[in-house]
Amino acid sequence: MYFAALLARTEDGWEASDTELDDVETLSDLADLAREAAPEDDTVLVLIEQEDAWFGVVRIDGEEDPRIYVSDAAAAARSSYGEILLTDELLGREPGDDDPDLDALDLDGTEDGEDEDDDDTPAAEAGVSGEIVPHGPVGDAQVLDDLGVSEKQLKSLSEDAVTEIAESLGASEVLETVR
């Protein structure tokens, strides 16, 4: 079960809106959607949560590049919404580095469909695209520091993280209206 919401900071406090991510295919699409929710160039947070698996925070400040934090990259990589957040830059890869390096391939005769018994890459680490992603948090853990959620707090969140973030921001009531 997924939940996604936009929290826009305005002069009057936080405004929340439920958001549909079905038409969002890239981080740029998500950033555009967030910017539309802000009346000015205010801060907008996109909070995405997959129950008991992972959560993500995307912060958009005006026209600046989005700042992203994902609580568990490996779990998020198995989700279409998570893949939107897991950019090459966030994972420390060179953009467009999708083609495997032929020199790095282990061509030991098992590439013709034979099973290799000593595969030391657990399937849990492979995302939808087959790329290996790290277990655990990735991104800017200080994304909410100036809003009252420290890096330590953010990294300690697990179940119901979106609600806890909203409580720390003083936006739990407005978030509950869109849940």
JSON list of C-alpha atoms in Angstrom, two decimals:
[
{"chain": "A", "resi": 1, "resn": "MET", "atom": "CA", "xyz": [0.00, 0.00, 0.00]},
{"chain": "A", "resi": 2, "resn": "TYR", "atom": "CA", "xyz": [1.38, 3.39, -1.04]},
{"chain": "A", "resi": 3, "resn": "PHE", "atom": "CA", "xyz": [0.64, 6.84, 0.22]},
{"chain": "A", "resi": 4, "resn": "ALA", "atom": "CA", "xyz": [1.89, 10.02, -1.40]},
{"chain": "A", "resi": 5, "resn": "ALA", "atom": "CA", "xyz": [1.19, 13.60, -0.36]},
{"chain": "A", "resi": 6, "resn": "LEU", "atom": "CA", "xyz": [2.43, 17.07, -1.11]},
{"chain": "A", "resi": 7, "resn": "LEU", "atom": "CA", "xyz": [3.08, 19.51, 1.72]},
{"chain": "A", "resi": 8, "resn": "ALA", "atom": "CA", "xyz": [3.52, 23.10, 0.59]},
{"chain": "A", "resi": 9, "resn": "ARG", "atom": "CA", "xyz": [4.80, 25.68, 3.06]},
{"chain": "A", "resi": 10, "resn": "THR", "atom": "CA", "xyz": [2.95, 28.96, 2.77]},
{"chain": "A", "resi": 11, "resn": "GLU", "atom": "CA", "xyz": [2.71, 32.16, 4.81]},
{"chain": "A", "resi": 12, "resn": "ASP", "atom": "CA", "xyz": [-0.21, 30.60, 6.68]},
{"chain": "A", "resi": 13, "resn": "GLY", "atom": "CA", "xyz": [1.54, 27.32, 7.47]},
{"chain": "A", "resi": 14, "resn": "TRP", "atom": "CA", "xyz": [1.52, 23.98, 5.67]},
{"chain": "A", "resi": 15, "resn": "GLU", "atom": "CA", "xyz": [-1.04, 23.02, 3.02]},
{"chain": "A", "resi": 16, "resn": "ALA", "atom": "CA", "xyz": [-1.44, 19.36, 2.13]},
{"chain": "A", "resi": 17, "resn": "SER", "atom": "CA", "xyz": [-2.76, 17.74, -0.99]},
{"chain": "A", "resi": 18, "resn": "ASP", "atom": "CA", "xyz": [-3.12, 14.12, -1.93]},
{"chain": "A", "resi": 19, "resn": "THR", "atom": "CA", "xyz": [-1.22, 13.35, -5.07]},
{"chain": "A", "resi": 20, "resn": "GLU", "atom": "CA", "xyz": [-1.62, 10.74, -7.75]},
{"chain": "A", "resi": 21, "resn": "LEU", "atom": "CA", "xyz": [1.69, 9.46, -9.08]},
{"chain": "A", "resi": 22, "resn": "ASP", "atom": "CA", "xyz": [0.35, 7.28, -11.91]},
{"chain": "A", "resi": 23, "resn": "ASP", "atom": "CA", "xyz": [1.31, 9.84, -14.58]},
{"chain": "A", "resi": 24, "resn": "VAL", "atom": "CA", "xyz": [4.69, 10.63, -13.01]},
{"chain": "A", "resi": 25, "resn": "GLU", "atom": "CA", "xyz": [7.51, 8.82, -14.81]},
{"chain": "A", "resi": 26, "resn": "THR", "atom": "CA", "xyz": [10.60, 10.84, -13.88]},
{"chain": "A", "resi": 27, "resn": "LEU", "atom": "CA", "xyz": [11.96, 12.97, -11.08]},
{"chain": "A", "resi": 28, "resn": "SER", "atom": "CA", "xyz": [11.44, 16.02, -13.34]},
{"chain": "A", "resi": 29, "resn": "ASP", "atom": "CA", "xyz": [7.73, 15.14, -13.64]},
{"chain": "A", "resi": 30, "resn": "LEU", "atom": "CA", "xyz": [7.51, 14.85, -9.86]},
{"chain": "A", "resi": 31, "resn": "ALA", "atom": "CA", "xyz": [9.29, 18.18, -9.35]},
{"chain": "A", "resi": 32, "resn": "ASP", "atom": "CA", "xyz": [6.93, 19.88, -11.83]},
{"chain": "A", "resi": 33, "resn": "LEU", "atom": "CA", "xyz": [3.92, 18.42, -10.00]},
{"chain": "A", "resi": 34, "resn": "ALA", "atom": "CA", "xyz": [5.29, 19.71, -6.69]},
{"chain": "A", "resi": 35, "resn": "ARG", "atom": "CA", "xyz": [6.00, 23.18, -8.08]},
{"chain": "A", "resi": 36, "resn": "GLU", "atom": "CA", "xyz": [2.39, 23.41, -9.30]},
{"chain": "A", "resi": 37, "resn": "ALA", "atom": "CA", "xyz": [1.23, 22.86, -5.71]},
{"chain": "A", "resi": 38, "resn": "ALA", "atom": "CA", "xyz": [3.18, 25.86, -4.41]},
{"chain": "A", "resi": 39, "resn": "PRO", "atom": "CA", "xyz": [1.49, 29.24, -4.73]},
{"chain": "A", "resi": 40, "resn": "GLU", "atom": "CA", "xyz": [4.87, 31.00, -4.95]},
{"chain": "A", "resi": 41, "resn": "ASP", "atom": "CA", "xyz": [8.38, 29.60, -4.94]},
{"chain": "A", "resi": 42, "resn": "ASP", "atom": "CA", "xyz": [7.68, 28.13, -1.52]},
{"chain": "A", "resi": 43, "resn": "THR", "atom": "CA", "xyz": [9.11, 24.91, -0.18]},
{"chain": "A", "resi": 44, "resn": "VAL", "atom": "CA", "xyz": [7.19, 21.80, -1.22]},
{"chain": "A", "resi": 45, "resn": "LEU", "atom": "CA", "xyz": [7.75, 18.36, 0.24]},
{"chain": "A", "resi": 46, "resn": "VAL", "atom": "CA", "xyz": [6.68, 15.22, -1.56]},
{"chain": "A", "resi": 47, "resn": "LEU", "atom": "CA", "xyz": [6.27, 12.43, 0.98]},
{"chain": "A", "resi": 48, "resn": "ILE", "atom": "CA", "xyz": [5.97, 8.89, -0.36]},
{"chain": "A", "resi": 49, "resn": "GLU", "atom": "CA", "xyz": [5.55, 5.84, 1.81]},
{"chain": "A", "resi": 50, "resn": "GLN", "atom": "CA", "xyz": [5.19, 2.16, 1.07]},
{"chain": "A", "resi": 51, "resn": "GLU", "atom": "CA", "xyz": [3.78, 0.57, 4.18]},
{"chain": "A", "resi": 52, "resn": "ASP", "atom": "CA", "xyz": [6.44, -1.18, 6.28]},
{"chain": "A", "resi": 53, "resn": "ALA", "atom": "CA", "xyz": [9.02, -1.12, 3.46]},
{"chain": "A", "resi": 54, "resn": "TRP", "atom": "CA", "xyz": [10.42, 2.35, 2.73]},
{"chain": "A", "resi": 55, "resn": "PHE", "atom": "CA", "xyz": [9.67, 6.06, 2.57]},
{"chain": "A", "resi": 56, "resn": "GLY", "atom": "CA", "xyz": [11.01, 8.94, 0.56]},
{"chain": "A", "resi": 57, "resn": "VAL", "atom": "CA", "xyz": [11.17, 12.69, 0.95]},
{"chain": "A", "resi": 58, "resn": "VAL", "atom": "CA", "xyz": [11.64, 15.00, -2.02]},
{"chain": "A", "resi": 59, "resn": "ARG", "atom": "CA", "xyz": [12.14, 18.67, -1.24]},
{"chain": "A", "resi": 60, "resn": "ILE", "atom": "CA", "xyz": [11.62, 21.32, -3.89]},
{"chain": "A", "resi": 61, "resn": "ASP", "atom": "CA", "xyz": [12.62, 24.91, -3.09]},
{"chain": "A", "resi": 62, "resn": "GLY", "atom": "CA", "xyz": [11.52, 27.10, -6.00]},
{"chain": "A", "resi": 63, "resn": "GLU", "atom": "CA", "xyz": [13.49, 26.31, -9.13]},
{"chain": "A", "resi": 64, "resn": "GLU", "atom": "CA", "xyz": [16.36, 24.61, -7.30]},
{"chain": "A", "resi": 65, "resn": "ASP", "atom": "CA", "xyz": [17.15, 20.97, -7.99]},
{"chain": "A", "resi": 66, "resn": "PRO", "atom": "CA", "xyz": [15.13, 18.53, -5.87]},
{"chain": "A", "resi": 67, "resn": "ARG", "atom": "CA", "xyz": [16.76, 17.20, -2.71]},
{"chain": "A", "resi": 68, "resn": "ILE", "atom": "CA", "xyz": [15.96, 13.55, -2.07]},
{"chain": "A", "resi": 69, "resn": "TYR", "atom": "CA", "xyz": [16.13, 11.12, 0.83]},
{"chain": "A", "resi": 70, "resn": "VAL", "atom": "CA", "xyz": [15.08, 7.46, 0.58]},
{"chain": "A", "resi": 71, "resn": "SER", "atom": "CA", "xyz": [15.02, 5.31, 3.72]},
{"chain": "A", "resi": 72, "resn": "ASP", "atom": "CA", "xyz": [15.86, 1.99, 2.00]},
{"chain": "A", "resi": 73, "resn": "ALA", "atom": "CA", "xyz": [17.13, 2.11, -1.56]},
{"chain": "A", "resi": 74, "resn": "ALA", "atom": "CA", "xyz": [16.93, -1.65, -2.16]},
{"chain": "A", "resi": 75, "resn": "ALA", "atom": "CA", "xyz": [13.27, -1.76, -1.08]},
{"chain": "A", "resi": 76, "resn": "ALA", "atom": "CA", "xyz": [12.44, 1.37, -3.09]},
{"chain": "A", "resi": 77, "resn": "ALA", "atom": "CA", "xyz": [14.13, -0.07, -6.18]},
{"chain": "A", "resi": 78, "resn": "ARG", "atom": "CA", "xyz": [11.55, -2.84, -6.27]},
{"chain": "A", "resi": 79, "resn": "SER", "atom": "CA", "xyz": [8.79, -0.24, -6.58]},
{"chain": "A", "resi": 80, "resn": "SER", "atom": "CA", "xyz": [7.85, 1.84, -9.59]},
{"chain": "A", "resi": 81, "resn": "TYR", "atom": "CA", "xyz": [7.45, 4.91, -7.36]},
{"chain": "A", "resi": 82, "resn": "GLY", "atom": "CA", "xyz": [10.77, 4.28, -5.70]},
{"chain": "A", "resi": 83, "resn": "GLU", "atom": "CA", "xyz": [12.56, 4.02, -9.02]},
{"chain": "A", "resi": 84, "resn": "ILE", "atom": "CA", "xyz": [11.47, 7.59, -9.78]},
{"chain": "A", "resi": 85, "resn": "LEU", "atom": "CA", "xyz": [13.49, 8.78, -6.77]},
{"chain": "A", "resi": 86, "resn": "LEU", "atom": "CA", "xyz": [16.54, 6.57, -7.27]},
{"chain": "A", "resi": 87, "resn": "THR", "atom": "CA", "xyz": [18.39, 8.67, -9.81]},
{"chain": "A", "resi": 88, "resn": "ASP", "atom": "CA", "xyz": [21.89, 7.83, -11.05]},
{"chain": "A", "resi": 89, "resn": "GLU", "atom": "CA", "xyz": [23.25, 10.79, -9.07]},
{"chain": "A", "resi": 90, "resn": "LEU", "atom": "CA", "xyz": [21.56, 9.63, -5.87]},
{"chain": "A", "resi": 91, "resn": "LEU", "atom": "CA", "xyz": [23.04, 6.15, -6.27]},
{"chain": "A", "resi": 92, "resn": "GLY", "atom": "CA", "xyz": [26.49, 7.47, -7.17]},
{"chain": "A", "resi": 93, "resn": "ARG", "atom": "CA", "xyz": [26.44, 6.29, -10.79]},
{"chain": "A", "resi": 94, "resn": "GLU", "atom": "CA", "xyz": [27.37, 8.23, -13.87]},
{"chain": "A", "resi": 95, "resn": "PRO", "atom": "CA", "xyz": [24.24, 9.39, -15.76]},
{"chain": "A", "resi": 96, "resn": "GLY", "atom": "CA", "xyz": [23.48, 7.14, -18.72]},
{"chain": "A", "resi": 97, "resn": "ASP", "atom": "CA", "xyz": [25.74, 4.41, -17.34]},
{"chain": "A", "resi": 98, "resn": "ASP", "atom": "CA", "xyz": [23.10, 1.75, -18.06]},
{"chain": "A", "resi": 99, "resn": "ASP", "atom": "CA", "xyz": [25.22, -0.35, -20.40]},
{"chain": "A", "resi": 100, "resn": "PRO", "atom": "CA", "xyz": [27.33, -2.93, -18.63]},
{"chain": "A", "resi": 101, "resn": "ASP", "atom": "CA", "xyz": [31.10, -2.62, -18.89]},
{"chain": "A", "resi": 102, "resn": "LEU", "atom": "CA", "xyz": [32.09, -5.58, -21.04]},
{"chain": "A", "resi": 103, "resn": "ASP", "atom": "CA", "xyz": [35.49, -5.79, -19.33]},
{"chain": "A", "resi": 104, "resn": "ALA", "atom": "CA", "xyz": [33.74, -6.22, -15.97]},
{"chain": "A", "resi": 105, "resn": "LEU", "atom": "CA", "xyz": [31.53, -9.10, -17.12]},
{"chain": "A", "resi": 106, "resn": "ASP", "atom": "CA", "xyz": [32.40, -12.56, -15.85]},
{"chain": "A", "resi": 107, "resn": "LEU", "atom": "CA", "xyz": [32.20, -14.65, -19.01]},
{"chain": "A", "resi": 108, "resn": "ASP", "atom": "CA", "xyz": [32.80, -18.05, -17.50]},
{"chain": "A", "resi": 109, "resn": "GLY", "atom": "CA", "xyz": [30.61, -20.18, -19.74]},
{"chain": "A", "resi": 110, "resn": "THR", "atom": "CA", "xyz": [27.41, -19.78, -17.71]},
{"chain": "A", "resi": 111, "resn": "GLU", "atom": "CA", "xyz": [26.09, -16.94, -19.88]},
{"chain": "A", "resi": 112, "resn": "ASP", "atom": "CA", "xyz": [24.29, -19.40, -22.21]},
{"chain": "A", "resi": 113, "resn": "GLY", "atom": "CA", "xyz": [21.57, -20.10, -19.67]},
{"chain": "A", "resi": 114, "resn": "GLU", "atom": "CA", "xyz": [23.40, -22.47, -17.36]},
{"chain": "A", "resi": 115, "resn": "ASP", "atom": "CA", "xyz": [22.93, -21.76, -13.67]},
{"chain": "A", "resi": 116, "resn": "GLU", "atom": "CA", "xyz": [25.91, -20.62, -11.70]},
{"chain": "A", "resi": 117, "resn": "ASP", "atom": "CA", "xyz": [25.67, -21.91, -8.14]},
{"chain": "A", "resi": 118, "resn": "ASP", "atom": "CA", "xyz": [27.88, -19.30, -6.51]},
{"chain": "A", "resi": 119, "resn": "ASP", "atom": "CA", "xyz": [25.93, -16.17, -7.41]},
{"chain": "A", "resi": 120, "resn": "ASP", "atom": "CA", "xyz": [26.84, -13.86, -4.55]},
{"chain": "A", "resi": 121, "resn": "THR", "atom": "CA", "xyz": [24.40, -11.08, -5.47]},
{"chain": "A", "resi": 122, "resn": "PRO", "atom": "CA", "xyz": [21.16, -11.50, -3.52]},
{"chain": "A", "resi": 123, "resn": "ALA", "atom": "CA", "xyz": [18.03, -10.80, -5.57]},
{"chain": "A", "resi": 124, "resn": "ALA", "atom": "CA", "xyz": [16.91, -8.36, -2.87]},
{"chain": "A", "resi": 125, "resn": "GLU", "atom": "CA", "xyz": [19.62, -5.96, -3.97]},
{"chain": "A", "resi": 126, "resn": "ALA", "atom": "CA", "xyz": [18.59, -5.88, -7.63]},
{"chain": "A", "resi": 127, "resn": "GLY", "atom": "CA", "xyz": [16.02, -3.27, -8.59]},
{"chain": "A", "resi": 128, "resn": "VAL", "atom": "CA", "xyz": [13.39, -3.44, -11.32]},
{"chain": "A", "resi": 129, "resn": "SER", "atom": "CA", "xyz": [16.01, -2.40, -13.89]},
{"chain": "A", "resi": 130, "resn": "GLY", "atom": "CA", "xyz": [18.43, -5.08, -12.66]},
{"chain": "A", "resi": 131, "resn": "GLU", "atom": "CA", "xyz": [20.87, -2.49, -11.27]},
{"chain": "A", "resi": 132, "resn": "ILE", "atom": "CA", "xyz": [22.40, -3.22, -7.87]},
{"chain": "A", "resi": 133, "resn": "VAL", "atom": "CA", "xyz": [21.36, -0.69, -5.23]},
{"chain": "A", "resi": 134, "resn": "PRO", "atom": "CA", "xyz": [22.46, -0.46, -1.61]},
{"chain": "A", "resi": 135, "resn": "HIS", "atom": "CA", "xyz": [20.37, -1.57, 1.35]},
{"chain": "A", "resi": 136, "resn": "GLY", "atom": "CA", "xyz": [19.62, 1.26, 3.70]},
{"chain": "A", "resi": 137, "resn": "PRO", "atom": "CA", "xyz": [19.23, 5.00, 3.31]},
{"chain": "A", "resi": 138, "resn": "VAL", "atom": "CA", "xyz": [20.50, 7.08, 0.40]},
{"chain": "A", "resi": 139, "resn": "GLY", "atom": "CA", "xyz": [20.34, 10.74, -0.41]},
{"chain": "A", "resi": 140, "resn": "ASP", "atom": "CA", "xyz": [20.34, 13.95, 1.59]},
{"chain": "A", "resi": 141, "resn": "ALA", "atom": "CA", "xyz": [19.62, 12.97, 5.20]},
{"chain": "A", "resi": 142, "resn": "GLN", "atom": "CA", "xyz": [19.72, 16.67, 6.15]},
{"chain": "A", "resi": 143, "resn": "VAL", "atom": "CA", "xyz": [16.87, 17.50, 3.77]},
{"chain": "A", "resi": 144, "resn": "LEU", "atom": "CA", "xyz": [14.59, 18.51, 6.67]},
{"chain": "A", "resi": 145, "resn": "ASP", "atom": "CA", "xyz": [17.14, 19.85, 9.18]},
{"chain": "A", "resi": 146, "resn": "ASP", "atom": "CA", "xyz": [16.08, 23.48, 8.87]},
{"chain": "A", "resi": 147, "resn": "LEU", "atom": "CA", "xyz": [12.43, 22.43, 9.24]},
{"chain": "A", "resi": 148, "resn": "GLY", "atom": "CA", "xyz": [12.96, 20.71, 12.58]},
{"chain": "A", "resi": 149, "resn": "VAL", "atom": "CA", "xyz": [13.63, 17.10, 11.57]},
{"chain": "A", "resi": 150, "resn": "SER", "atom": "CA", "xyz": [17.27, 16.24, 12.20]},
{"chain": "A", "resi": 151, "resn": "GLU", "atom": "CA", "xyz": [19.31, 13.74, 10.24]},
{"chain": "A", "resi": 152, "resn": "LYS", "atom": "CA", "xyz": [19.29, 11.42, 13.27]},
{"chain": "A", "resi": 153, "resn": "GLN", "atom": "CA", "xyz": [15.49, 11.62, 13.55]},
{"chain": "A", "resi": 154, "resn": "LEU", "atom": "CA", "xyz": [15.01, 11.00, 9.83]},
{"chain": "A", "resi": 155, "resn": "LYS", "atom": "CA", "xyz": [17.26, 7.95, 9.84]},
{"chain": "A", "resi": 156, "resn": "SER", "atom": "CA", "xyz": [15.47, 6.50, 12.88]},
{"chain": "A", "resi": 157, "resn": "LEU", "atom": "CA", "xyz": [11.98, 6.62, 11.32]},
{"chain": "A", "resi": 158, "resn": "SER", "atom": "CA", "xyz": [10.40, 3.40, 10.15]},
{"chain": "A", "resi": 159, "resn": "GLU", "atom": "CA", "xyz": [6.71, 2.60, 10.39]},
{"chain": "A", "resi": 160, "resn": "ASP", "atom": "CA", "xyz": [4.38, 5.52, 9.70]},
{"chain": "A", "resi": 161, "resn": "ALA", "atom": "CA", "xyz": [7.31, 7.79, 8.87]},
{"chain": "A", "resi": 162, "resn": "VAL", "atom": "CA", "xyz": [5.20, 10.24, 6.87]},
{"chain": "A", "resi": 163, "resn": "THR", "atom": "CA", "xyz": [2.95, 10.88, 9.87]},
{"chain": "A", "resi": 164, "resn": "GLU", "atom": "CA", "xyz": [5.94, 11.36, 12.18]},
{"chain": "A", "resi": 165, "resn": "ILE", "atom": "CA", "xyz": [7.53, 13.81, 9.73]},
{"chain": "A", "resi": 166, "resn": "ALA", "atom": "CA", "xyz": [4.27, 15.76, 9.49]},
{"chain": "A", "resi": 167, "resn": "GLU", "atom": "CA", "xyz": [4.01, 15.89, 13.31]},
{"chain": "A", "resi": 168, "resn": "SER", "atom": "CA", "xyz": [7.54, 17.27, 13.55]},
{"chain": "A", "resi": 169, "resn": "LEU", "atom": "CA", "xyz": [6.70, 19.93, 10.97]},
{"chain": "A", "resi": 170, "resn": "GLY", "atom": "CA", "xyz": [3.45, 20.85, 12.72]},
{"chain": "A", "resi": 171, "resn": "ALA", "atom": "CA", "xyz": [1.49, 19.65, 9.70]},
{"chain": "A", "resi": 172, "resn": "SER", "atom": "CA", "xyz": [-0.14, 16.47, 11.00]},
{"chain": "A", "resi": 173, "resn": "GLU", "atom": "CA", "xyz": [-3.67, 17.91, 10.95]},
{"chain": "A", "resi": 174, "resn": "VAL", "atom": "CA", "xyz": [-3.44, 19.05, 7.34]},
{"chain": "A", "resi": 175, "resn": "LEU", "atom": "CA", "xyz": [-1.86, 15.74, 6.31]},
{"chain": "A", "resi": 176, "resn": "GLU", "atom": "CA", "xyz": [-4.68, 13.77, 7.94]},
{"chain": "A", "resi": 177, "resn": "THR", "atom": "CA", "xyz": [-7.21, 15.63, 5.79]},
{"chain": "A", "resi": 178, "resn": "VAL", "atom": "CA", "xyz": [-5.73, 14.01, 2.67]},
{"chain": "A", "resi": 179, "resn": "ARG", "atom": "CA", "xyz": [-5.09, 10.55, 4.08]}
]
